[in-house]
Coordinates of C-alpha atoms in Angstrom, one line a residue:
M11 CA 163.0 -40.8 55.8
P12 CA 163.3 -44.6 55.3
G13 CA 166.8 -45.7 54.6
E14 CA 165.9 -47.5 51.4
L15 CA 165.0 -44.3 49.7
F16 CA 168.5 -43.0 49.7
M17 CA 170.3 -43.7 46.4
V18 CA 173.9 -43.5 47.5
W19 CA 175.7 -46.7 46.1
K20 CA 172.4 -48.4 45.8
H21 CA 172.8 -49.9 42.4
L22 CA 176.4 -49.1 41.5
S23 CA 179.3 -49.4 43.9
R24 CA 182.5 -47.3 44.0
N25 CA 184.3 -49.9 42.1
D26 CA 181.6 -50.1 39.5
M27 CA 181.9 -46.4 38.9
V28 CA 185.7 -46.5 38.7
Y29 CA 185.4 -49.2 35.9
L30 CA 182.7 -47.2 34.0
F31 CA 184.9 -44.0 34.1
R32 CA 187.8 -46.0 32.7
V33 CA 185.8 -47.6 29.9
V34 CA 185.9 -45.6 26.7
S35 CA 183.5 -47.7 24.5
K36 CA 179.9 -46.7 24.8
A37 CA 178.8 -50.3 23.9
E38 CA 180.9 -51.7 26.8
Q39 CA 179.4 -49.1 29.2
G40 CA 175.9 -50.0 28.1
E41 CA 176.6 -53.8 28.6
F42 CA 178.0 -53.2 32.1
L43 CA 175.1 -50.9 33.1
A44 CA 172.5 -53.4 31.8
S45 CA 174.2 -56.1 33.8
K46 CA 174.4 -54.2 37.0
L47 CA 170.9 -52.6 36.8
G48 CA 169.3 -55.9 35.8
L49 CA 168.0 -54.7 32.4
D50 CA 168.7 -57.9 30.6
E51 CA 166.5 -59.8 33.0
R52 CA 163.8 -57.1 33.2
Y53 CA 163.5 -56.8 29.4
S54 CA 164.5 -60.3 28.3
G55 CA 163.3 -61.8 25.0
P56 CA 163.2 -60.6 21.4
Q57 CA 159.9 -58.7 22.0
N58 CA 161.7 -56.4 24.4
E59 CA 164.7 -55.6 22.2
L60 CA 163.5 -52.0 21.6
R61 CA 163.1 -51.5 25.4
R62 CA 166.6 -52.8 26.1
K63 CA 168.1 -50.4 23.6
A64 CA 166.1 -47.5 24.8
T65 CA 167.1 -48.1 28.4
S66 CA 170.7 -48.7 27.6
E67 CA 171.0 -45.5 25.6
L68 CA 169.2 -43.6 28.4
F69 CA 171.9 -44.6 31.0
T70 CA 174.9 -44.4 28.8
N71 CA 173.9 -40.8 27.8
L72 CA 173.4 -40.1 31.5
L73 CA 176.9 -41.4 32.3
G74 CA 178.2 -39.0 29.6
F75 CA 176.4 -36.2 31.2
C76 CA 178.1 -37.0 34.5
H77 CA 181.5 -37.1 32.7
R78 CA 180.9 -33.7 31.1
N79 CA 179.9 -32.1 34.4
Q80 CA 182.9 -33.7 36.2
M81 CA 180.8 -35.5 38.8
N82 CA 182.6 -37.8 41.2
A83 CA 181.8 -41.5 41.6
E84 CA 179.4 -40.8 44.4
K85 CA 177.3 -38.3 42.6
A86 CA 177.2 -40.2 39.3
S87 CA 176.2 -43.4 41.1
T88 CA 173.4 -41.6 43.0
L89 CA 172.1 -39.8 39.9
I90 CA 172.0 -43.0 37.9
S91 CA 170.0 -44.7 40.7
I92 CA 167.6 -41.7 40.8
F93 CA 166.9 -42.0 37.1
Y94 CA 166.6 -45.7 37.3
S95 CA 164.1 -45.6 40.2
T96 CA 162.2 -42.9 38.4
H97 CA 162.0 -44.9 35.2
K98 CA 161.1 -48.1 37.0
K99 CA 158.3 -46.5 39.0
S100 CA 157.0 -44.5 36.0
F101 CA 156.6 -47.5 33.7
G102 CA 155.6 -50.0 36.4
P103 CA 153.1 -51.0 35.1
P104 CA 150.9 -49.0 35.3
V105 CA 152.4 -46.1 33.3
A106 CA 152.5 -42.9 35.4
P107 CA 151.5 -39.5 33.8
T108 CA 154.3 -37.1 33.0
M109 CA 153.8 -34.8 35.9
D110 CA 153.6 -37.7 38.5
A111 CA 156.8 -39.0 37.1
F112 CA 158.5 -35.6 37.4
K113 CA 157.2 -35.0 40.9
Y114 CA 158.8 -38.3 42.0
F115 CA 162.1 -37.5 40.3
K116 CA 162.1 -34.1 41.9
S117 CA 161.4 -35.5 45.4
L118 CA 164.4 -38.0 45.1
L119 CA 166.6 -35.2 43.9
L120 CA 165.7 -32.9 46.8
K121 CA 166.3 -35.7 49.3
H122 CA 169.9 -35.8 48.0
S123 CA 170.5 -32.1 47.8
V124 CA 169.9 -30.7 51.3
E125 CA 171.8 -31.7 54.4
R126 CA 169.0 -32.3 56.9
P127 CA 169.5 -35.8 58.4
P128 CA 167.7 -38.1 58.8
F129 CA 165.3 -36.6 56.1
S130 CA 167.8 -35.8 53.5
I131 CA 171.5 -35.6 52.6
A132 CA 173.6 -33.2 50.6
I133 CA 175.1 -35.3 47.8
F134 CA 174.4 -32.6 45.1
T135 CA 175.1 -28.9 45.4
P136 CA 172.6 -26.2 44.2
A137 CA 174.6 -25.8 41.0
D138 CA 174.4 -29.6 40.4
V139 CA 170.6 -29.5 41.0
K140 CA 170.2 -26.8 38.4
V141 CA 172.1 -28.6 35.6
I142 CA 170.5 -32.0 36.5
T143 CA 167.0 -30.6 36.4
K144 CA 167.6 -28.9 33.1
Y145 CA 169.1 -32.1 31.7
A146 CA 166.1 -34.2 32.9
I147 CA 163.6 -31.8 31.5
E148 CA 165.3 -31.4 28.1
T149 CA 166.0 -35.1 27.6
Y150 CA 164.0 -37.6 29.5
F151 CA 160.8 -35.7 30.3
R152 CA 160.8 -33.9 26.9
H153 CA 160.6 -37.4 25.3
Y154 CA 158.4 -39.0 27.9
K155 CA 155.7 -39.7 25.4
M156 CA 158.1 -41.7 23.3
Y157 CA 159.1 -43.7 26.5
Q158 CA 155.4 -44.3 27.2
Y159 CA 155.0 -45.8 23.6
V160 CA 158.1 -48.0 24.0
F161 CA 157.5 -49.2 27.6
G162 CA 153.7 -49.1 27.8
T163 CA 151.9 -52.4 27.9
S164 CA 149.1 -53.2 25.5
A165 CA 145.9 -54.8 26.8
V166 CA 144.1 -57.0 24.5
L167 CA 140.4 -57.7 25.3
I168 CA 139.1 -60.8 23.8
L169 CA 135.3 -61.4 24.0
S170 CA 133.8 -64.8 23.6
S171 CA 130.2 -66.0 23.8
E172 CA 129.2 -69.4 25.1
D173 CA 125.5 -70.6 24.7
D174 CA 125.3 -73.6 27.0
G175 CA 122.0 -72.7 28.5
P176 CA 118.6 -74.3 27.6
E177 CA 116.9 -73.2 24.4
T178 CA 114.7 -70.3 25.0
I179 CA 111.3 -70.7 23.7
V180 CA 109.5 -67.4 22.6
E181 CA 105.8 -67.5 23.0
E182 CA 103.7 -65.5 20.6
E183 CA 101.9 -62.7 22.3
P184 CA 98.1 -62.2 21.6
D185 CA 97.4 -59.6 19.0
V186 CA 95.7 -57.4 21.5
M187 CA 96.7 -53.8 22.4
P188 CA 97.1 -53.3 26.1
V189 CA 94.9 -50.8 27.8
G190 CA 96.3 -47.3 27.6
E191 CA 98.7 -48.0 24.7
E192 CA 96.1 -47.1 22.1
D193 CA 96.1 -43.4 23.2
D194 CA 99.9 -43.4 23.1
L195 CA 99.9 -44.8 19.6
I196 CA 97.5 -42.0 18.5
Q197 CA 99.8 -39.4 20.0
E198 CA 102.9 -40.9 18.3
Q199 CA 101.1 -40.9 14.9
D200 CA 100.2 -37.2 15.3
I201 CA 103.9 -36.4 16.1
K202 CA 105.0 -38.3 13.0
T203 CA 102.5 -36.4 10.8
R204 CA 103.7 -33.0 12.1
A205 CA 107.3 -34.0 11.6
Q206 CA 106.7 -35.1 8.0
T207 CA 104.9 -31.8 7.3
E208 CA 107.9 -29.8 8.6
I209 CA 110.3 -31.8 6.6
E210 CA 108.3 -31.3 3.4
S211 CA 108.2 -27.5 4.1
Q212 CA 111.9 -27.3 4.7
E213 CA 112.6 -29.2 1.5
K214 CA 110.5 -26.7 -0.4
S215 CA 112.4 -23.9 1.2
E216 CA 115.8 -25.3 0.5
S217 CA 114.9 -26.0 -3.1
S218 CA 115.0 -22.3 -3.7
K219 CA 118.5 -21.9 -2.2
V220 CA 121.8 -22.3 -4.2
D221 CA 123.3 -25.7 -4.1
M222 CA 126.5 -25.4 -1.9
T223 CA 128.1 -28.4 -3.7
D224 CA 127.9 -26.4 -6.9
V225 CA 129.4 -23.4 -5.2
K226 CA 132.3 -25.6 -4.0
D227 CA 132.8 -27.1 -7.4
D228 CA 132.9 -23.6 -8.8
D229 CA 135.6 -22.6 -6.4
D230 CA 137.7 -25.7 -7.3
K231 CA 137.2 -24.9 -11.0
K232 CA 138.5 -21.4 -10.4
I233 CA 141.7 -22.7 -8.8
E234 CA 142.1 -25.2 -11.7
D235 CA 141.6 -22.3 -14.1
L236 CA 144.5 -20.5 -12.7
S237 CA 147.8 -20.5 -14.6
T238 CA 150.7 -22.7 -13.4
E239 CA 152.5 -19.6 -12.0
E240 CA 149.4 -18.4 -10.2
Q241 CA 148.8 -21.8 -8.7
K242 CA 152.4 -21.8 -7.5
K243 CA 151.9 -18.4 -5.8
F244 CA 148.7 -19.5 -4.2
Y245 CA 150.2 -22.7 -2.7
E246 CA 153.3 -20.8 -1.6
M247 CA 151.1 -18.3 0.3
F248 CA 149.3 -21.1 1.9
K249 CA 152.6 -22.9 2.9
N250 CA 154.0 -19.6 4.4
S251 CA 150.8 -19.2 6.4
H252 CA 151.0 -22.7 7.8
T253 CA 154.7 -22.3 8.6
K254 CA 154.0 -19.2 10.6
M255 CA 151.4 -21.0 12.6
Q256 CA 153.9 -23.8 13.5
D257 CA 156.6 -21.2 14.4
D258 CA 154.2 -19.3 16.7
F259 CA 153.2 -22.6 18.4
Q260 CA 156.9 -23.6 18.9
K261 CA 157.6 -20.2 20.3
K262 CA 154.8 -20.5 22.8
V263 CA 156.1 -24.0 23.9
N264 CA 159.6 -22.6 24.4
E265 CA 158.3 -19.7 26.5
Q266 CA 156.3 -22.0 28.6
Q267 CA 159.4 -24.3 29.1
E268 CA 161.6 -21.4 30.1
A269 CA 159.0 -20.1 32.6
F270 CA 158.7 -23.6 34.1
T271 CA 162.5 -24.0 34.4
Q272 CA 162.8 -20.6 36.1
K273 CA 160.1 -21.6 38.6
L274 CA 162.0 -24.8 39.5
E275 CA 165.2 -22.9 40.0
G276 CA 163.5 -20.4 42.3
M277 CA 161.9 -23.4 44.3
F278 CA 165.2 -25.1 44.7
K279 CA 166.9 -21.8 45.7
K280 CA 164.3 -21.2 48.3
I281 CA 164.6 -24.8 49.8
N282 CA 168.4 -24.5 50.0
N283 CA 168.2 -21.1 51.7
E284 CA 165.8 -22.5 54.3
G285 CA 168.1 -25.5 54.8

């Protein structure tokens, strides 16, 4: 593995981490991280204020995660660099799809979780990998669409027309039908005649049917004719049905998320066992 892909002390030195661990104010932590990671230069100008705030919050929350899990300076510095590299690559431009960004993040995490020089080094333990992966999925990648909105670039297409060429002179064609087109015209006229006949026949058939607009109006009138209490019950029943659909959908999403997390844990366990 090329040496530049290792993230140990890449963006934050040991002294930087000692300072960050001592600082209590989240605002000071954000300012220090923005300075060291070059966020002020990368997202300069008033038009990038939202991007600066989103990035600052991302890394201050990540530092808090390192605190809560009692990571040492080496682990915290490496993890912040992994997140920074993932974020920078994902929103280049161009903006990477969610799964591509996650695969890149996973590859960097694996390269720092298995002792197999020169291909990888064991900065993180299997337990670290588990909590880091869960944190990344539940925070960064769960809100990846939001980051796409904030950090995505808008391309504005401006079309203009310039007429600098010579004036085009349109010559009138002689009023003579080319050979062969007369038969085509006759066939086209026959098709139009048959189509018109079918339309008239369909209109006669539909005239005997009930007007669906009137049926809809009748349904609306029936609802309006209900008493206030009956209308309240009707809309409450509709609301409950809609809420149940939302709950079922959220349950399905949670089940898929749990299955995905378990699959990741099994993959990391297999890799560590092989190592």
